[in-house]
Amino acid sequence: MATSSAPLAPRFPVLETKRLLLREITLDDAEFWMRNFSDPDVIELTAYEPPRDLEAAKSEILQFCIRPFRESTGIRWGIALRGNPDLMGTLGYHQWVREGAHRARMGYDLLREHRRKGIMTEAVRAALGYGFTTMGLHRVEALTDPANAASLRLVERLGFHRDGTLRENTFFRGRFIDDVVFSLLRQEWAAAAQANR
Ligand SMILES: CC(C)(COP(=O)(O)OP(=O)(O)OC[C@H]1O[C@@H](n2cnc3c(N)ncnc32)[C@H](O)[C@@H]1OP(=O)(O)O)[C@@H](O)C(=O)NCCC(=O)NCCS
Protein backbone atom coordinates (compact mmCIF):
# COMPACT_ATOMS: atom_id res chain seq x y z
CA MET A 1 0.00 0.00 0.00
CA ALA A 2 1.34 3.48 -0.86
CA THR A 3 2.29 5.74 2.06
CA SER A 4 2.58 9.51 1.94
CA SER A 5 6.37 9.61 1.78
CA ALA A 6 6.88 6.88 -0.79
CA PRO A 7 6.67 7.55 -4.52
CA LEU A 8 3.56 6.01 -6.06
CA ALA A 9 5.67 3.92 -8.46
CA PRO A 10 9.21 4.12 -9.83
CA ARG A 11 7.89 4.04 -13.39
CA PHE A 12 4.53 5.08 -14.77
CA PRO A 13 2.18 2.07 -14.44
CA VAL A 14 0.79 1.05 -17.81
CA LEU A 15 -2.50 -0.85 -17.42
CA GLU A 16 -3.82 -3.29 -19.99
CA THR A 17 -7.37 -4.45 -20.51
CA LYS A 18 -8.97 -6.60 -23.20
CA ARG A 19 -9.10 -3.73 -25.71
CA LEU A 20 -7.17 -0.90 -24.10
CA LEU A 21 -3.79 0.33 -23.05
CA LEU A 22 -3.80 2.96 -20.31
CA ARG A 23 -0.50 4.76 -20.66
CA GLU A 24 1.44 7.82 -19.59
CA ILE A 25 0.45 11.17 -21.12
CA THR A 26 3.47 13.16 -22.34
CA LEU A 27 4.02 16.58 -23.91
CA ASP A 28 3.89 14.81 -27.30
CA ASP A 29 0.17 14.31 -26.67
CA ALA A 30 -0.51 18.07 -26.66
CA GLU A 31 -2.51 17.98 -29.92
CA PHE A 32 -4.77 15.26 -28.59
CA TRP A 33 -5.13 17.15 -25.29
CA MET A 34 -6.12 20.30 -27.13
CA ARG A 35 -8.72 18.50 -29.27
CA ASN A 36 -10.15 16.49 -26.37
CA PHE A 37 -10.54 19.46 -24.04
CA SER A 38 -11.90 21.71 -26.79
CA ASP A 39 -14.94 19.45 -27.28
CA PRO A 40 -18.03 21.49 -26.31
CA ASP A 41 -19.41 18.59 -24.23
CA VAL A 42 -16.16 18.10 -22.37
CA ILE A 43 -15.90 21.85 -21.71
CA GLU A 44 -19.48 22.08 -20.47
CA LEU A 45 -19.54 18.83 -18.50
CA THR A 46 -16.16 19.17 -16.85
CA ALA A 47 -16.70 22.93 -16.31
CA TYR A 48 -13.19 23.67 -17.52
CA GLU A 49 -12.18 26.16 -20.22
CA PRO A 50 -10.25 24.71 -23.21
CA PRO A 51 -6.52 25.35 -23.63
CA ARG A 52 -5.88 28.46 -25.78
CA ASP A 53 -3.13 26.86 -27.87
CA LEU A 54 -0.61 24.02 -27.94
CA GLU A 55 1.64 25.72 -25.40
CA ALA A 56 -1.29 25.99 -22.99
CA ALA A 57 -2.12 22.33 -23.65
CA LYS A 58 1.47 21.40 -22.73
CA SER A 59 1.23 23.42 -19.50
CA GLU A 60 -1.96 21.56 -18.61
CA ILE A 61 -0.32 18.19 -19.28
CA LEU A 62 2.47 19.23 -16.93
CA GLN A 63 0.01 20.47 -14.31
CA PHE A 64 -2.54 17.65 -14.46
CA CYS A 65 -0.48 14.63 -15.55
CA ILE A 66 3.31 14.87 -15.30
CA ARG A 67 3.72 16.74 -11.99
CA PRO A 68 1.03 14.86 -10.04
CA PHE A 69 2.65 11.54 -10.89
CA ARG A 70 6.17 12.85 -10.23
CA GLU A 71 5.06 14.30 -6.89
CA SER A 72 2.77 11.35 -6.06
CA THR A 73 -0.30 13.52 -5.61
CA GLY A 74 -2.37 11.78 -8.30
CA ILE A 75 -2.24 9.92 -11.57
CA ARG A 76 -3.83 10.34 -14.98
CA TRP A 77 -3.71 7.78 -17.73
CA GLY A 78 -4.13 8.32 -21.46
CA ILE A 79 -6.54 5.81 -23.04
CA ALA A 80 -5.47 4.12 -26.28
CA LEU A 81 -6.55 1.02 -28.14
CA ARG A 82 -4.01 -1.79 -27.92
CA GLY A 83 -1.79 -1.60 -30.98
CA ASN A 84 -2.58 2.07 -31.67
CA PRO A 85 -0.66 4.70 -29.66
CA ASP A 86 -3.13 7.53 -30.43
CA LEU A 87 -5.01 8.68 -27.36
CA MET A 88 -8.82 8.59 -27.26
CA GLY A 89 -9.36 10.01 -23.79
CA THR A 90 -8.01 10.26 -20.27
CA LEU A 91 -8.90 9.18 -16.77
CA GLY A 92 -7.30 9.33 -13.40
CA TYR A 93 -7.24 10.25 -9.75
CA HIS A 94 -6.75 13.66 -8.19
CA GLN A 95 -7.29 15.12 -4.71
CA TRP A 96 -5.59 12.01 -3.37
CA VAL A 97 -5.60 11.82 0.45
CA ARG A 98 -2.83 9.33 1.13
CA GLU A 99 -3.06 9.20 4.93
CA GLY A 100 -6.12 8.52 7.06
CA ALA A 101 -9.12 8.67 4.74
CA HIS A 102 -7.28 7.08 1.79
CA ARG A 103 -9.57 8.60 -0.77
CA ALA A 104 -9.23 10.10 -4.23
CA ARG A 105 -11.48 11.67 -6.80
CA MET A 106 -11.80 10.21 -10.26
CA GLY A 107 -12.15 12.13 -13.52
CA TYR A 108 -12.63 10.85 -17.09
CA ASP A 109 -13.26 12.08 -20.63
CA LEU A 110 -13.33 10.54 -24.09
CA LEU A 111 -13.26 11.88 -27.65
CA ARG A 112 -16.83 11.78 -28.94
CA GLU A 113 -16.19 9.35 -31.81
CA HIS A 114 -15.21 6.69 -29.27
CA ARG A 115 -18.14 7.08 -26.89
CA ARG A 116 -20.89 4.52 -26.20
CA LYS A 117 -18.68 1.52 -26.95
CA GLY A 118 -18.03 0.56 -23.33
CA ILE A 119 -14.53 2.04 -23.45
CA MET A 120 -14.78 4.12 -20.28
CA THR A 121 -16.43 1.27 -18.39
CA GLU A 122 -13.42 -0.89 -19.27
CA ALA A 123 -10.90 1.85 -18.45
CA VAL A 124 -12.49 2.80 -15.12
CA ARG A 125 -12.58 -0.86 -14.04
CA ALA A 126 -8.81 -1.08 -14.61
CA ALA A 127 -8.16 2.20 -12.79
CA LEU A 128 -10.32 1.08 -9.85
CA GLY A 129 -8.25 -2.10 -9.58
CA TYR A 130 -5.09 -0.01 -9.46
CA GLY A 131 -6.56 2.49 -7.01
CA PHE A 132 -7.89 -0.01 -4.51
CA THR A 133 -4.80 -2.22 -4.60
CA THR A 134 -1.58 -0.34 -5.41
CA MET A 135 -2.73 3.10 -4.20
CA GLY A 136 -4.38 1.60 -1.14
CA LEU A 137 -7.56 3.63 -1.56
CA HIS A 138 -10.52 3.12 0.72
CA ARG A 139 -12.92 5.40 -1.13
CA VAL A 140 -13.09 6.55 -4.74
CA GLU A 141 -15.42 9.41 -5.46
CA ALA A 142 -16.77 10.95 -8.64
CA LEU A 143 -18.55 14.28 -8.93
CA THR A 144 -20.84 14.83 -11.85
CA ASP A 145 -23.21 17.41 -13.26
CA PRO A 146 -26.78 16.06 -12.73
CA ALA A 147 -27.39 16.74 -16.45
CA ASN A 148 -24.54 14.44 -17.49
CA ALA A 149 -26.53 11.31 -18.38
CA ALA A 150 -23.48 9.41 -19.64
CA SER A 151 -21.42 10.01 -16.53
CA LEU A 152 -24.34 9.21 -14.20
CA ARG A 153 -24.97 5.92 -15.98
CA LEU A 154 -21.26 5.05 -16.09
CA VAL A 155 -20.77 5.29 -12.33
CA GLU A 156 -24.12 3.67 -11.54
CA ARG A 157 -23.34 0.62 -13.66
CA LEU A 158 -19.93 0.36 -12.02
CA GLY A 159 -21.65 0.08 -8.64
CA PHE A 160 -20.98 3.53 -7.21
CA HIS A 161 -23.33 4.73 -4.49
CA ARG A 162 -25.08 8.07 -4.92
CA ASP A 163 -24.07 9.99 -1.77
CA GLY A 164 -26.00 13.17 -2.46
CA THR A 165 -25.87 16.58 -4.08
CA LEU A 166 -23.50 19.43 -3.45
CA ARG A 167 -25.81 22.29 -4.29
CA GLU A 168 -24.39 25.00 -6.59
CA ASN A 169 -20.91 23.66 -5.89
CA THR A 170 -19.41 24.66 -9.25
CA PHE A 171 -19.39 28.05 -10.96
CA PHE A 172 -18.86 28.02 -14.70
CA ARG A 173 -19.53 30.58 -17.39
CA GLY A 174 -21.74 32.74 -15.25
CA ARG A 175 -23.87 30.15 -13.50
CA PHE A 176 -23.78 27.92 -10.44
CA ILE A 177 -24.13 24.17 -11.07
CA ASP A 178 -24.94 21.32 -8.69
CA ASP A 179 -22.56 18.36 -8.36
CA VAL A 180 -23.87 14.88 -7.65
CA VAL A 181 -21.39 12.95 -5.49
CA PHE A 182 -20.90 9.22 -6.06
CA SER A 183 -18.55 6.94 -4.17
CA LEU A 184 -17.30 3.39 -4.26
CA LEU A 185 -15.74 1.85 -1.16
CA ARG A 186 -12.99 -0.73 -1.19
CA GLN A 187 -15.24 -3.46 0.29
CA GLU A 188 -17.94 -2.79 -2.34
CA TRP A 189 -15.39 -2.98 -5.13
CA ALA A 190 -13.89 -6.19 -3.68
CA ALA A 191 -17.32 -7.83 -3.35
CA ALA A 192 -18.23 -6.92 -6.95
CA ALA A 193 -14.85 -8.14 -8.24
CA GLN A 194 -15.35 -11.44 -6.35
CA ALA A 195 -18.86 -11.87 -7.78
CA ASN A 196 -17.61 -11.25 -11.36
CA ARG A 197 -14.92 -13.96 -11.16
C1 LIG B 1 -18.89 10.13 -19.64
C2 LIG B 1 -18.10 9.41 -20.72
C3 LIG B 1 -16.63 9.35 -20.32
C4 LIG B 1 -18.65 7.97 -20.90
O1 LIG B 1 -17.77 7.22 -21.72
P1 LIG B 1 -18.26 6.01 -22.65
O2 LIG B 1 -17.08 5.19 -23.06
O3 LIG B 1 -19.12 6.54 -23.75
O4 LIG B 1 -19.15 5.18 -21.63
P2 LIG B 1 -19.57 3.64 -21.82
O5 LIG B 1 -19.72 3.33 -23.29
O6 LIG B 1 -18.63 2.81 -21.04
O7 LIG B 1 -21.02 3.63 -21.18
C5 LIG B 1 -21.27 3.52 -19.80
C6 LIG B 1 -22.77 3.48 -19.58
O8 LIG B 1 -23.33 4.77 -19.83
C7 LIG B 1 -24.31 4.69 -20.86
N1 LIG B 1 -24.18 5.90 -21.66
C8 LIG B 1 -23.09 6.32 -22.33
N2 LIG B 1 -23.35 7.49 -22.94
C9 LIG B 1 -24.62 7.81 -22.62
C10 LIG B 1 -25.45 8.91 -22.94
N3 LIG B 1 -25.00 9.92 -23.71
N4 LIG B 1 -26.71 8.92 -22.43
C11 LIG B 1 -27.16 7.91 -21.64
N5 LIG B 1 -26.40 6.84 -21.30
C12 LIG B 1 -25.15 6.80 -21.79
C13 LIG B 1 -23.96 3.45 -21.65
O9 LIG B 1 -25.07 2.95 -22.35
C14 LIG B 1 -23.50 2.52 -20.53
O10 LIG B 1 -24.58 2.00 -19.81
P3 LIG B 1 -25.13 0.48 -20.09
O11 LIG B 1 -23.93 -0.40 -19.91
O12 LIG B 1 -26.19 0.29 -19.10
O13 LIG B 1 -25.59 0.48 -21.52
C15 LIG B 1 -18.21 10.15 -22.10
O14 LIG B 1 -19.58 10.30 -22.42
C16 LIG B 1 -17.56 11.52 -22.11
O15 LIG B 1 -16.35 11.65 -22.31
N6 LIG B 1 -18.34 12.60 -21.89
C17 LIG B 1 -17.83 13.96 -21.89
C18 LIG B 1 -16.88 14.24 -20.73
C19 LIG B 1 -17.52 13.99 -19.39
O16 LIG B 1 -18.72 14.14 -19.24
N7 LIG B 1 -16.70 13.63 -18.41
C20 LIG B 1 -17.18 13.39 -17.06
C21 LIG B 1 -17.27 14.66 -16.28
S1 LIG B 1 -17.94 14.28 -14.67
Short mmCIF file of N, CA, C and O and ligand atoms in Angstrom, two decimals, residues 19 36 39 41-47 88 90 106-112 114-124 142-145 148-155 157-158 179, ligand 1:
data_model
loop_
_atom_site.label_atom_id
_atom_site.label_comp_id
_atom_site.label_asym_id
_atom_site.label_seq_id
_atom_site.Cartn_x
_atom_site.Cartn_y
_atom_site.Cartn_z
N ARG A 19 -9.25 -4.55 -24.50
CA ARG A 19 -9.10 -3.73 -25.71
C ARG A 19 -8.13 -2.57 -25.57
O ARG A 19 -7.72 -1.97 -26.55
N ASN A 36 -9.26 17.11 -27.36
CA ASN A 36 -10.15 16.49 -26.37
C ASN A 36 -10.81 17.55 -25.49
O ASN A 36 -12.02 17.54 -25.27
N ASP A 39 -13.62 19.99 -26.95
CA ASP A 39 -14.94 19.45 -27.28
C ASP A 39 -15.99 20.17 -26.43
O ASP A 39 -15.86 20.23 -25.21
N ASP A 41 -18.87 19.41 -25.33
CA ASP A 41 -19.41 18.59 -24.23
C ASP A 41 -18.43 18.51 -23.07
O ASP A 41 -18.81 18.60 -21.90
N VAL A 42 -17.17 18.27 -23.43
CA VAL A 42 -16.16 18.10 -22.37
C VAL A 42 -16.01 19.43 -21.61
O VAL A 42 -15.94 19.46 -20.38
N ILE A 43 -16.01 20.54 -22.36
CA ILE A 43 -15.90 21.85 -21.71
C ILE A 43 -17.07 22.05 -20.74
O ILE A 43 -16.88 22.35 -19.56
N GLU A 44 -18.27 21.84 -21.25
CA GLU A 44 -19.48 22.08 -20.47
C GLU A 44 -19.58 21.13 -19.28
O GLU A 44 -19.89 21.54 -18.16
N LEU A 45 -19.28 19.85 -19.53
CA LEU A 45 -19.54 18.83 -18.50
C LEU A 45 -18.42 18.70 -17.48
O LEU A 45 -18.63 18.19 -16.38
N THR A 46 -17.22 19.17 -17.85
CA THR A 46 -16.16 19.17 -16.85
C THR A 46 -16.01 20.57 -16.24
O THR A 46 -15.27 20.75 -15.29
N ALA A 47 -16.74 21.54 -16.80
CA ALA A 47 -16.70 22.93 -16.31
C ALA A 47 -15.26 23.45 -16.29
O ALA A 47 -14.78 24.00 -15.30
N MET A 88 -7.38 8.39 -27.02
CA MET A 88 -8.82 8.59 -27.26
C MET A 88 -9.46 9.35 -26.11
O MET A 88 -10.58 9.84 -26.21
N THR A 90 -8.85 10.33 -21.47
CA THR A 90 -8.01 10.26 -20.27
C THR A 90 -8.88 9.86 -19.08
O THR A 90 -10.11 10.01 -19.10
N MET A 106 -12.06 10.70 -8.92
CA MET A 106 -11.80 10.21 -10.26
C MET A 106 -12.37 11.17 -11.31
O MET A 106 -13.45 11.74 -11.10
N GLY A 107 -11.66 11.34 -12.40
CA GLY A 107 -12.15 12.13 -13.52
C GLY A 107 -11.93 11.35 -14.81
O GLY A 107 -11.01 10.53 -14.88
N TYR A 108 -12.75 11.59 -15.82
CA TYR A 108 -12.63 10.85 -17.09
C TYR A 108 -13.26 11.64 -18.23
O TYR A 108 -14.19 12.44 -18.04
N ASP A 109 -12.75 11.40 -19.43
CA ASP A 109 -13.26 12.08 -20.63
C ASP A 109 -12.79 11.30 -21.85
O ASP A 109 -11.74 10.68 -21.82
N LEU A 110 -13.60 11.34 -22.90
CA LEU A 110 -13.33 10.54 -24.09
C LEU A 110 -13.71 11.34 -25.33
O LEU A 110 -14.75 12.02 -25.33
N LEU A 111 -12.89 11.24 -26.38
CA LEU A 111 -13.26 11.88 -27.65
C LEU A 111 -14.60 11.33 -28.11
O LEU A 111 -14.87 10.13 -27.98
N ARG A 112 -15.43 12.19 -28.69
CA ARG A 112 -16.83 11.78 -28.94
C ARG A 112 -16.96 10.60 -29.89
O ARG A 112 -17.88 9.80 -29.75
N HIS A 114 -15.46 7.98 -29.93
CA HIS A 114 -15.21 6.69 -29.27
C HIS A 114 -16.23 6.39 -28.16
O HIS A 114 -16.11 5.38 -27.47
N ARG A 115 -17.19 7.26 -28.00
CA ARG A 115 -18.14 7.08 -26.89
C ARG A 115 -19.17 5.99 -27.19
O ARG A 115 -19.39 5.64 -28.33
N ARG A 116 -19.79 5.51 -26.13
CA ARG A 116 -20.89 4.52 -26.20
C ARG A 116 -20.44 3.19 -26.78
O ARG A 116 -21.18 2.51 -27.46
N LYS A 117 -19.18 2.84 -26.52
CA LYS A 117 -18.68 1.52 -26.95
C LYS A 117 -18.15 0.76 -25.74
O LYS A 117 -17.38 -0.19 -25.88
N GLY A 118 -18.47 1.24 -24.54
CA GLY A 118 -18.03 0.56 -23.33
C GLY A 118 -16.57 0.84 -22.97
O GLY A 118 -16.01 0.20 -22.08
N ILE A 119 -15.96 1.81 -23.67
CA ILE A 119 -14.53 2.04 -23.45
C ILE A 119 -14.27 2.59 -22.04
O ILE A 119 -13.37 2.11 -21.33
N MET A 120 -15.08 3.56 -21.61
CA MET A 120 -14.78 4.12 -20.28
C MET A 120 -15.12 3.13 -19.17
O MET A 120 -14.43 3.09 -18.15
N THR A 121 -16.13 2.30 -19.39
CA THR A 121 -16.43 1.27 -18.39
C THR A 121 -15.19 0.38 -18.20
O THR A 121 -14.78 0.10 -17.07
N GLU A 122 -14.60 -0.02 -19.32
CA GLU A 122 -13.42 -0.89 -19.27
C GLU A 122 -12.22 -0.17 -18.63
O GLU A 122 -11.52 -0.74 -17.80
N ALA A 123 -12.04 1.09 -18.99
CA ALA A 123 -10.90 1.85 -18.45
C ALA A 123 -11.07 2.12 -16.95
O ALA A 123 -10.12 1.97 -16.17
N VAL A 124 -12.28 2.49 -16.55
CA VAL A 124 -12.49 2.80 -15.12
C VAL A 124 -12.30 1.53 -14.29
O VAL A 124 -11.70 1.58 -13.21
N ALA A 142 -16.61 10.30 -7.33
CA ALA A 142 -16.77 10.95 -8.64
C ALA A 142 -17.86 11.99 -8.50
O ALA A 142 -18.92 11.72 -7.94
N LEU A 143 -17.56 13.19 -8.96
CA LEU A 143 -18.55 14.28 -8.93
C LEU A 143 -19.04 14.50 -10.35
O LEU A 143 -18.22 14.56 -11.27
N THR A 144 -20.35 14.63 -10.50
CA THR A 144 -20.84 14.83 -11.85
C THR A 144 -22.01 15.81 -11.88
O THR A 144 -22.77 15.91 -10.93
N ASP A 145 -22.09 16.51 -13.00
CA ASP A 145 -23.21 17.41 -13.26
C ASP A 145 -24.47 16.54 -13.35
O ASP A 145 -24.46 15.53 -14.06
N ASN A 148 -25.47 15.26 -16.72
CA ASN A 148 -24.54 14.44 -17.49
C ASN A 148 -24.98 12.97 -17.47
O ASN A 148 -24.51 12.16 -16.68
N ALA A 149 -25.92 12.65 -18.38
CA ALA A 149 -26.53 11.31 -18.38
C ALA A 149 -25.48 10.21 -18.54
O ALA A 149 -25.58 9.15 -17.90
N ALA A 150 -24.48 10.45 -19.39
CA ALA A 150 -23.48 9.41 -19.64
C ALA A 150 -22.65 9.13 -18.38
O ALA A 150 -22.42 7.97 -18.02
N SER A 151 -22.24 10.18 -17.73
CA SER A 151 -21.42 10.01 -16.53
C SER A 151 -22.22 9.37 -15.39
O SER A 151 -21.73 8.49 -14.67
N LEU A 152 -23.48 9.79 -15.24
CA LEU A 152 -24.34 9.21 -14.20
C LEU A 152 -24.48 7.71 -14.42
O LEU A 152 -24.34 6.90 -13.51
N ARG A 153 -24.76 7.34 -15.67
CA ARG A 153 -24.97 5.92 -15.98
C ARG A 153 -23.68 5.13 -15.79
O ARG A 153 -23.68 4.00 -15.30
N LEU A 154 -22.57 5.73 -16.21
CA LEU A 154 -21.26 5.05 -16.09
C LEU A 154 -21.00 4.66 -14.63
O LEU A 154 -20.70 3.50 -14.33
N VAL A 155 -21.11 5.62 -13.72
CA VAL A 155 -20.77 5.29 -12.33
C VAL A 155 -21.82 4.37 -11.70
O VAL A 155 -21.48 3.50 -10.90
N ARG A 157 -23.53 2.02 -13.22
CA ARG A 157 -23.34 0.62 -13.66
C ARG A 157 -22.07 0.01 -13.10
O ARG A 157 -21.93 -1.20 -13.01
N LEU A 158 -21.14 0.87 -12.66
CA LEU A 158 -19.93 0.36 -12.02
C LEU A 158 -20.12 0.16 -10.51
O LEU A 158 -19.19 -0.19 -9.80
N ASP A 179 -23.37 19.56 -8.10
CA ASP A 179 -22.56 18.36 -8.36
C ASP A 179 -23.21 17.20 -7.63
O ASP A 179 -23.49 17.31 -6.42
C1 LIG B 1 -18.89 10.13 -19.64
C2 LIG B 1 -18.10 9.41 -20.72
C3 LIG B 1 -16.63 9.35 -20.32
C4 LIG B 1 -18.65 7.97 -20.90
O1 LIG B 1 -17.77 7.22 -21.72
P1 LIG B 1 -18.26 6.01 -22.65
O2 LIG B 1 -17.08 5.19 -23.06
O3 LIG B 1 -19.12 6.54 -23.75
O4 LIG B 1 -19.15 5.18 -21.63
P2 LIG B 1 -19.57 3.64 -21.82
O5 LIG B 1 -19.72 3.33 -23.29
O6 LIG B 1 -18.63 2.81 -21.04
O7 LIG B 1 -21.02 3.63 -21.18
C5 LIG B 1 -21.27 3.52 -19.80
C6 LIG B 1 -22.77 3.48 -19.58
O8 LIG B 1 -23.33 4.77 -19.83
C7 LIG B 1 -24.31 4.69 -20.86
N1 LIG B 1 -24.18 5.90 -21.66
C8 LIG B 1 -23.09 6.32 -22.33
N2 LIG B 1 -23.35 7.49 -22.94
C9 LIG B 1 -24.62 7.81 -22.62
C10 LIG B 1 -25.45 8.91 -22.94
N3 LIG B 1 -25.00 9.92 -23.71
N4 LIG B 1 -26.71 8.92 -22.43
C11 LIG B 1 -27.16 7.91 -21.64
N5 LIG B 1 -26.40 6.84 -21.30
C12 LIG B 1 -25.15 6.80 -21.79
C13 LIG B 1 -23.96 3.45 -21.65
O9 LIG B 1 -25.07 2.95 -22.35
C14 LIG B 1 -23.50 2.52 -20.53
O10 LIG B 1 -24.58 2.00 -19.81
P3 LIG B 1 -25.13 0.48 -20.09
O11 LIG B 1 -23.93 -0.40 -19.91
O12 LIG B 1 -26.19 0.29 -19.10
O13 LIG B 1 -25.59 0.48 -21.52
C15 LIG B 1 -18.21 10.15 -22.10
O14 LIG B 1 -19.58 10.30 -22.42
C16 LIG B 1 -17.56 11.52 -22.11
O15 LIG B 1 -16.35 11.65 -22.31
N6 LIG B 1 -18.34 12.60 -21.89
C17 LIG B 1 -17.83 13.96 -21.89
C18 LIG B 1 -16.88 14.24 -20.73
C19 LIG B 1 -17.52 13.99 -19.39
O16 LIG B 1 -18.72 14.14 -19.24
N7 LIG B 1 -16.70 13.63 -18.41
C20 LIG B 1 -17.18 13.39 -17.06
C21 LIG B 1 -17.27 14.66 -16.28
S1 LIG B 1 -17.94 14.28 -14.67
#
